[in-house]
PDB file of C-alpha atoms in Angstrom:
ATOM      1  CA  MET A   1      41.445-156.831  53.242  1.00  0.00           C
ATOM      2  CA  LYS A   2      42.015-158.913  50.118  1.00  0.00           C
ATOM      3  CA  ASP A   3      45.238-157.004  49.375  1.00  0.00           C
ATOM      4  CA  PHE A   4      46.389-157.529  52.961  1.00  0.00           C
ATOM      5  CA  ASN A   5      45.741-161.271  52.808  1.00  0.00           C
ATOM      6  CA  THR A   6      47.623-161.554  49.533  1.00  0.00           C
ATOM      7  CA  LEU A   7      50.607-159.615  50.902  1.00  0.00           C
ATOM      8  CA  PHE A   8      50.580-161.452  54.224  1.00  0.00           C
ATOM      9  CA  PHE A   9      50.505-164.930  52.685  1.00  0.00           C
ATOM     10  CA  GLU A  10      53.089-164.001  50.056  1.00  0.00           C
ATOM     11  CA  TYR A  11      55.409-162.822  52.820  1.00  0.00           C
ATOM     12  CA  PHE A  12      54.970-165.953  54.934  1.00  0.00           C
ATOM     13  CA  ASN A  13      55.306-168.294  51.970  1.00  0.00           C
ATOM     14  CA  ARG A  14      58.544-166.612  50.908  1.00  0.00           C
ATOM     15  CA  LYS A  15      59.828-166.330  54.488  1.00  0.00           C
ATOM     16  CA  ASN A  16      59.242-170.020  55.175  1.00  0.00           C
ATOM     17  CA  ASP A  17      60.528-171.310  51.833  1.00  0.00           C
ATOM     18  CA  PRO A  18      63.946-172.812  52.600  1.00  0.00           C
ATOM     19  CA  ASN A  19      65.092-172.041  49.041  1.00  0.00           C
ATOM     20  CA  ILE A  20      64.441-168.295  49.300  1.00  0.00           C
ATOM     21  CA  VAL A  21      66.391-165.749  51.323  1.00  0.00           C
ATOM     22  CA  LEU A  22      64.840-162.307  51.189  1.00  0.00           C
ATOM     23  CA  SER A  23      67.187-159.372  50.811  1.00  0.00           C
ATOM     24  CA  LYS A  24      67.158-156.807  53.589  1.00  0.00           C
ATOM     25  CA  THR A  25      65.190-154.440  51.343  1.00  0.00           C
ATOM     26  CA  GLU A  26      62.632-157.105  50.432  1.00  0.00           C
ATOM     27  CA  TYR A  27      62.237-158.124  54.071  1.00  0.00           C
ATOM     28  CA  TYR A  28      61.622-154.600  55.330  1.00  0.00           C
ATOM     29  CA  ASN A  29      59.417-153.825  52.343  1.00  0.00           C
ATOM     30  CA  TYR A  30      57.085-156.621  53.470  1.00  0.00           C
ATOM     31  CA  THR A  31      57.125-155.718  57.168  1.00  0.00           C
ATOM     32  CA  VAL A  32      56.532-152.002  56.601  1.00  0.00           C
ATOM     33  CA  ARG A  33      53.723-152.655  54.108  1.00  0.00           C
ATOM     34  CA  ILE A  34      52.043-155.068  56.535  1.00  0.00           C
ATOM     35  CA  ALA A  35      52.403-152.470  59.313  1.00  0.00           C
ATOM     36  CA  ALA A  36      50.770-149.861  57.061  1.00  0.00           C
ATOM     37  CA  PHE A  37      47.735-152.106  56.729  1.00  0.00           C
ATOM     38  CA  SER A  38      47.335-151.849  60.514  1.00  0.00           C
ATOM     39  CA  ASP A  39      46.869-148.085  60.125  1.00  0.00           C
ATOM     40  CA  ARG A  40      44.224-148.683  57.496  1.00  0.00           C
ATOM     41  CA  LEU A  41      42.502-151.204  59.739  1.00  0.00           C
ATOM     42  CA  ALA A  42      42.408-148.676  62.577  1.00  0.00           C
ATOM     43  CA  SER A  43      40.843-146.049  60.346  1.00  0.00           C
ATOM     44  CA  LEU A  44      38.234-148.479  59.000  1.00  0.00           C
ATOM     45  CA  TYR A  45      37.442-150.049  62.365  1.00  0.00           C
ATOM     46  CA  PRO A  46      37.986-147.498  65.156  1.00  0.00           C
ATOM     47  CA  GLU A  47      37.063-150.080  67.807  1.00  0.00           C
ATOM     48  CA  GLU A  48      40.146-152.058  66.711  1.00  0.00           C
ATOM     49  CA  LYS A  49      42.477-149.063  67.050  1.00  0.00           C
ATOM     50  CA  GLU A  50      44.426-150.463  70.023  1.00  0.00           C
ATOM     51  CA  VAL A  51      44.913-153.901  68.428  1.00  0.00           C
ATOM     52  CA  ALA A  52      45.949-152.269  65.144  1.00  0.00           C
ATOM     53  CA  ALA A  53      48.495-150.074  66.955  1.00  0.00           C
ATOM     54  CA  LYS A  54      50.040-153.122  68.659  1.00  0.00           C
ATOM     55  CA  ASN A  55      50.199-154.994  65.362  1.00  0.00           C
ATOM     56  CA  LYS A  56      51.828-152.034  63.652  1.00  0.00           C
ATOM     57  CA  GLU A  57      54.416-151.763  66.427  1.00  0.00           C
ATOM     58  CA  LYS A  58      55.134-155.513  66.209  1.00  0.00           C
ATOM     59  CA  TRP A  59      55.686-155.424  62.446  1.00  0.00           C
ATOM     60  CA  LEU A  60      57.863-152.310  62.592  1.00  0.00           C
ATOM     61  CA  SER A  61      60.040-153.927  65.269  1.00  0.00           C
ATOM     62  CA  GLU A  62      60.804-157.006  63.144  1.00  0.00           C
ATOM     63  CA  ASN A  63      64.543-157.494  62.758  1.00  0.00           C
ATOM     64  CA  TYR A  64      66.326-158.686  59.622  1.00  0.00           C
ATOM     65  CA  GLU A  65      69.123-160.314  61.622  1.00  0.00           C
ATOM     66  CA  ASP A  66      66.517-162.452  63.448  1.00  0.00           C
ATOM     67  CA  TYR A  67      65.136-163.444  60.067  1.00  0.00           C
ATOM     68  CA  LEU A  68      68.615-164.506  58.890  1.00  0.00           C
ATOM     69  CA  GLN A  69      69.032-166.628  62.043  1.00  0.00           C
ATOM     70  CA  PHE A  70      65.667-168.251  61.308  1.00  0.00           C
ATOM     71  CA  LYS A  71      66.802-169.012  57.735  1.00  0.00           C
ATOM     72  CA  ALA A  72      70.062-170.521  59.027  1.00  0.00           C
ATOM     73  CA  SER A  73      68.109-172.756  61.399  1.00  0.00           C
ATOM     74  CA  GLN A  74      66.042-174.067  58.456  1.00  0.00           C
ATOM     75  CA  LYS A  75      69.196-175.512  56.905  1.00  0.00           C
ATOM     76  CA  LYS A  76      70.085-177.610  59.959  1.00  0.00           C
TER      77      LYS A  76
END
């Protein structure tokens, strides 16, 4: 869980920093790695399997173009 928290907060700090624009590779690297943690969560906590599956699906459906629109809105 410690690794997940570190990754998660690193991603959100970089995503929300108006001076940083993640490359497409960096962006998807974060989202796929966070989604992979959902699989680990499901295997460690079987009672959370459904929640973990929804989280994984959410992270894998993240869109880089939406991220770029978010970054553009930060500059306004």
